[in-house]
Coordinates of C-alpha atoms in Angstrom, one line a residue:
M157 CA -19.1 -10.7 -5.8
R158 CA -21.5 -8.2 -7.5
A159 CA -20.4 -6.4 -10.7
I160 CA -20.4 -2.6 -10.3
W161 CA -19.9 -1.7 -14.0
K162 CA -20.2 -3.4 -17.4
G163 CA -18.5 -2.3 -20.6
S164 CA -15.6 -3.3 -22.8
I165 CA -11.9 -2.9 -23.3
A166 CA -11.0 -1.3 -26.6
F167 CA -7.7 -2.8 -27.7
G168 CA -7.1 -1.5 -31.2
L169 CA -9.9 -2.9 -33.2
V170 CA -10.4 -5.7 -30.7
N171 CA -13.3 -5.4 -28.4
V172 CA -13.2 -7.2 -25.0
P173 CA -16.6 -7.2 -23.1
V174 CA -16.0 -7.2 -19.4
K175 CA -17.6 -6.9 -16.0
L176 CA -15.9 -4.8 -13.3
Y177 CA -15.7 -6.0 -9.6
S178 CA -14.1 -4.3 -6.6
A179 CA -11.0 -6.3 -5.8
T180 CA -10.8 -5.2 -2.1
E181 CA -13.1 -5.0 0.9
D182 CA -13.0 -3.3 4.2
H183 CA -12.5 -5.6 7.2
D184 CA -12.9 -2.8 9.9
V185 CA -15.5 -3.3 12.7
S186 CA -18.5 -1.1 11.8
L187 CA -19.2 1.5 14.5
H188 CA -21.8 4.2 14.7
Q189 CA -22.0 7.4 16.9
V190 CA -24.1 7.7 20.1
H191 CA -24.7 10.4 22.7
N192 CA -22.3 9.6 25.6
K193 CA -25.0 10.7 28.1
D194 CA -27.9 8.5 27.2
G195 CA -26.6 6.2 24.3
G196 CA -29.0 7.7 21.8
R197 CA -28.0 7.2 18.1
I198 CA -26.5 10.2 16.4
R199 CA -27.8 10.7 12.8
Y200 CA -26.9 13.2 10.2
Q201 CA -29.5 15.1 8.1
R202 CA -29.3 16.9 4.8
K203 CA -30.8 20.2 5.7
C204 CA -31.4 23.2 3.4
E205 CA -30.0 26.4 4.7
V206 CA -32.7 28.5 2.9
C207 CA -36.0 26.8 3.8
G208 CA -34.8 24.7 6.8
S209 CA -36.3 21.5 5.3
V210 CA -34.6 18.0 5.5
V211 CA -34.0 17.1 1.9
D212 CA -34.1 13.6 0.4
Y213 CA -31.0 12.5 -1.5
E214 CA -32.9 12.3 -4.8
D215 CA -33.8 16.0 -4.5
I216 CA -30.2 17.1 -4.2
D217 CA -28.3 18.7 -7.1
K218 CA -24.6 19.7 -7.2
A219 CA -23.2 23.2 -7.7
Y220 CA -20.0 25.0 -8.4
E221 CA -19.2 28.4 -7.0
E222 CA -16.7 30.9 -8.2
E223 CA -16.4 34.6 -7.3
G224 CA -19.9 34.8 -5.8
R225 CA -21.5 33.1 -8.8
T226 CA -23.1 29.7 -8.5
V227 CA -23.9 27.2 -11.3
V228 CA -26.3 24.4 -10.4
L229 CA -25.7 21.0 -12.1
S230 CA -28.5 18.5 -12.1
A231 CA -28.1 14.7 -12.5
A232 CA -29.3 15.1 -16.1
D233 CA -26.6 17.7 -16.8
L234 CA -23.8 15.5 -15.5
K235 CA -25.2 12.5 -17.5
S236 CA -25.1 14.6 -20.7
L237 CA -21.3 14.7 -20.6
P238 CA -19.9 12.5 -23.5
A239 CA -17.3 10.9 -21.2
E240 CA -20.0 9.9 -18.7
A241 CA -21.9 8.1 -21.4
S242 CA -18.9 6.0 -22.5
R243 CA -18.8 2.3 -21.5
E244 CA -15.3 1.8 -22.9
I245 CA -12.0 1.2 -21.2
E246 CA -9.7 2.6 -24.0
V247 CA -6.2 1.2 -24.2
V248 CA -3.9 4.2 -24.9
E249 CA -0.4 2.7 -24.7
F250 CA 1.6 -0.1 -23.3
V251 CA 4.5 0.7 -20.8
P252 CA 7.0 -1.2 -18.7
A253 CA 5.5 -1.8 -15.2
E254 CA 8.5 -0.3 -13.5
Q255 CA 7.8 3.1 -15.0
L256 CA 4.7 3.4 -12.9
D257 CA 5.4 5.1 -9.6
P258 CA 3.5 3.2 -6.8
I259 CA 2.3 6.6 -5.4
M260 CA 0.0 6.8 -8.5
Y261 CA -1.9 3.6 -7.7
E262 CA -5.4 3.8 -6.3
R263 CA -8.3 1.3 -6.1
P264 CA -8.0 -2.1 -7.8
Y265 CA -10.7 -3.9 -9.7
Y266 CA -11.0 -7.4 -11.2
L267 CA -12.3 -7.7 -14.8
E268 CA -14.3 -10.8 -15.7
P269 CA -15.0 -11.7 -19.4
D270 CA -18.6 -10.8 -20.3
S271 CA -19.1 -12.8 -23.5
K272 CA -19.9 -16.4 -24.6
S273 CA -16.3 -16.8 -25.7
P274 CA -13.4 -15.5 -23.5
K275 CA -10.9 -15.7 -26.3
A276 CA -10.4 -12.0 -26.8
Y277 CA -10.0 -11.6 -23.0
M278 CA -7.4 -14.4 -22.8
L279 CA -5.5 -13.0 -25.8
L280 CA -5.1 -9.6 -24.1
L281 CA -4.1 -11.3 -20.8
R282 CA -1.5 -13.5 -22.5
T283 CA -0.2 -10.6 -24.5
L284 CA 0.4 -8.6 -21.4
Q285 CA 2.1 -11.5 -19.7
D286 CA 4.4 -12.3 -22.7
T287 CA 5.4 -8.6 -23.3
E288 CA 5.8 -7.9 -19.6
R289 CA 3.9 -4.6 -20.1
V290 CA 1.1 -2.7 -18.5
A291 CA -1.7 -1.2 -20.5
I292 CA -2.4 2.5 -19.7
V293 CA -6.1 3.1 -20.2
Q294 CA -8.7 5.8 -19.9
Y295 CA -12.3 5.2 -18.8
A296 CA -15.3 6.9 -17.0
L297 CA -16.6 5.6 -13.7
R298 CA -18.9 7.3 -11.2
Q299 CA -19.1 10.6 -12.9
K300 CA -15.3 10.9 -13.3
T301 CA -12.9 10.4 -16.2
R302 CA -10.1 8.2 -14.9
L303 CA -6.7 7.0 -15.8
G304 CA -5.9 3.4 -15.1
A305 CA -3.4 0.6 -15.5
L306 CA -4.5 -2.7 -16.9
R307 CA -2.3 -5.6 -15.7
V308 CA -2.4 -9.3 -14.9
R309 CA -2.8 -10.8 -11.4
G310 CA -2.7 -14.5 -11.4
D311 CA -5.0 -15.6 -14.2
V312 CA -7.2 -12.5 -14.1
L313 CA -7.1 -9.1 -15.7
M314 CA -7.0 -6.3 -13.1
L315 CA -7.8 -2.6 -13.6
Q316 CA -6.0 -0.3 -11.2
S317 CA -7.1 3.3 -11.1
L318 CA -4.3 5.8 -11.2
L319 CA -4.0 9.4 -9.9
W320 CA -3.6 12.1 -12.6
D321 CA -0.1 13.7 -12.7
D322 CA -1.3 17.0 -11.2
E323 CA -2.9 15.1 -8.2
V324 CA 0.5 13.9 -6.9
R325 CA 2.2 16.5 -4.7
E326 CA 5.9 17.3 -4.8
A327 CA 7.8 16.6 -1.6
N328 CA 9.7 19.8 -0.8
F329 CA 11.1 19.6 2.7
P330 CA 13.9 22.1 3.6
S331 CA 15.0 19.7 6.4
L332 CA 16.2 17.2 3.7
E333 CA 18.5 19.8 2.3
T334 CA 20.7 19.5 5.4
D335 CA 24.2 18.0 4.7
V336 CA 24.2 14.8 6.7
K337 CA 27.4 12.8 7.1
I338 CA 26.9 9.0 7.3
S339 CA 29.9 7.0 8.2
D340 CA 30.9 3.7 6.5
K341 CA 30.4 1.9 9.8
E342 CA 26.9 3.3 10.3
L343 CA 25.9 2.2 6.7
E344 CA 27.5 -1.2 7.3
M345 CA 25.5 -1.8 10.5
S346 CA 22.3 -0.5 9.0
S347 CA 22.8 -2.9 6.0
A348 CA 23.4 -5.8 8.4
L349 CA 20.2 -5.0 10.2
V350 CA 18.3 -5.0 6.9
D351 CA 19.9 -8.4 6.1
S352 CA 18.9 -9.8 9.5
M353 CA 15.3 -8.8 8.7
A354 CA 15.2 -9.8 5.0
R355 CA 12.7 -12.5 3.9
D356 CA 10.0 -13.1 1.3
F357 CA 6.9 -11.1 1.7
E358 CA 3.9 -13.2 2.9
P359 CA 0.9 -10.9 3.5
E360 CA -1.1 -13.6 5.2
Q361 CA 1.5 -13.5 8.1
Y362 CA 0.3 -10.0 9.1
T363 CA -2.7 -9.1 11.2
D364 CA -4.6 -5.9 11.8
N365 CA -4.0 -5.9 15.6
Y366 CA -6.2 -2.9 16.2
Q367 CA -9.3 -4.6 14.7
V368 CA -8.5 -7.8 16.6
Q369 CA -8.2 -5.9 19.9
L370 CA -11.3 -3.8 19.1
R371 CA -13.3 -7.0 18.7
Q372 CA -11.9 -8.3 22.0
L373 CA -12.9 -5.1 23.7
I374 CA -16.5 -5.3 22.3
E375 CA -16.8 -8.9 23.4
A376 CA -15.5 -8.1 26.9
K377 CA -17.9 -5.2 27.3
L378 CA -20.8 -7.3 26.1
E379 CA -19.9 -9.9 28.7
K380 CA -18.9 -7.7 31.6
G381 CA -20.2 -4.2 30.8
D382 CA -18.0 -1.2 31.6
S383 CA -16.2 -2.8 34.5
I384 CA -13.5 -4.5 32.4
D385 CA -9.8 -4.9 33.3
T386 CA -7.4 -4.0 30.5
E387 CA -4.7 -6.5 31.6
E388 CA -7.2 -9.3 32.0
T389 CA -8.8 -8.5 28.6
F390 CA -5.7 -8.1 26.5
G391 CA -3.0 -9.9 28.6
V392 CA -0.9 -6.7 28.7
T393 CA -0.8 -3.5 30.7
A394 CA -1.6 -0.3 28.8
S395 CA 1.9 1.1 29.4
E396 CA 3.8 -2.1 28.4
G397 CA 6.8 -1.4 26.1
E398 CA 10.5 -0.8 26.1
G399 CA 10.5 3.0 26.7
G400 CA 13.6 5.1 27.0
E401 CA 15.1 7.4 24.4
V402 CA 18.1 6.3 22.4
I403 CA 20.0 9.3 21.0
D404 CA 23.1 7.7 19.6
L405 CA 22.5 6.2 16.2
M406 CA 25.3 3.7 16.4
E407 CA 24.1 2.5 19.8
A408 CA 20.6 2.1 18.4
L409 CA 21.8 0.0 15.4
K410 CA 24.0 -2.1 17.7
R411 CA 21.2 -2.8 20.1
S412 CA 18.8 -3.6 17.2
L413 CA 21.3 -6.1 15.7
D414 CA 22.1 -7.7 19.1
K415 CA 18.3 -8.1 19.6
K416 CA 17.8 -9.7 16.3
R417 CA 20.8 -12.0 16.6
G418 CA 19.7 -13.0 20.2
K419 CA 16.3 -14.0 19.0
A420 CA 17.7 -15.9 16.1
S421 CA 20.1 -17.8 18.3
A422 CA 17.3 -18.6 20.8
G423 CA 15.1 -19.9 18.0
S424 CA 12.2 -17.6 18.8
P425 CA 10.1 -15.9 16.1
E426 CA 11.4 -12.5 15.1
E427 CA 9.3 -9.4 15.7
E428 CA 7.9 -7.5 12.7
S429 CA 9.9 -4.4 13.4
D430 CA 12.2 -2.5 15.8
D431 CA 10.8 0.9 15.0
G432 CA 11.0 1.9 18.6
A433 CA 14.7 2.3 19.1
T434 CA 15.7 3.1 15.5
A435 CA 13.0 5.7 14.9
K436 CA 13.8 7.5 18.2
A437 CA 17.5 7.5 17.3
A438 CA 16.8 8.9 13.8
S439 CA 14.7 11.7 15.2
K440 CA 17.7 13.4 16.9
P441 CA 20.9 12.9 14.9
K442 CA 22.5 16.0 16.5
A443 CA 26.1 14.9 16.4
R444 CA 25.8 13.6 12.8
V445 CA 24.5 16.6 11.0
K446 CA 26.8 19.1 9.3
K447 CA 25.6 22.1 7.3
A448 CA 27.0 22.6 3.8

């Protein structure tokens, strides 16, 4: 991995030099655009609307427009901001991890100690572990002042950027104000379905099927060209699935439970979800809705 930022964590009067690394990577197959008539590569150009010239990236400034007035901001202008010049991850406070709403979490980064002795780094790591707290921090990265959560993952400090409070939208849906009556039996069967699907989360058990199938498609077209057969390539027909619309919620729950119990008794591996029947049932609960 290559460090994308170097600075230090300011923990009271304690200074912890660190290197910042992206903790995630994209596994998607990289595709580019081509003209469907002749296969020619489609490329985008940065073109000036005034002189019509194609502009190199280093010759581009940024601008802000308001009520017909435009302010041009050069790279030097942006670098002159005090926050941009800061190389510190400032610890502001320590909070219980459960107080952080998961919707606020953004991109994760690993922090590596960047000094001859990692003692200060390990002290902060052990302190976070022992107090079971998360450090709320502020820092600047890529021309933005950011809010973050400093926490422990395994034996490494991790910085996770957070959304600012005003960046999280409120969910205001009139449809949720409808008075819905849920019977004890429906809740009991729904809970039983949850219990039948309950297990420890093992992320390595899940696969990005779209990317796997996309690679299969690419390999098949490399080998056979455009004359490929969907069933031969993927082992299924394009329309394969259960189909049918289930309107009655109780019936959907019952069928889902029977399906899970049947698979368990047969000793076959369980499917990841039964969204098909349940989701379709939940979309039209006509007989179950009562207005207040």
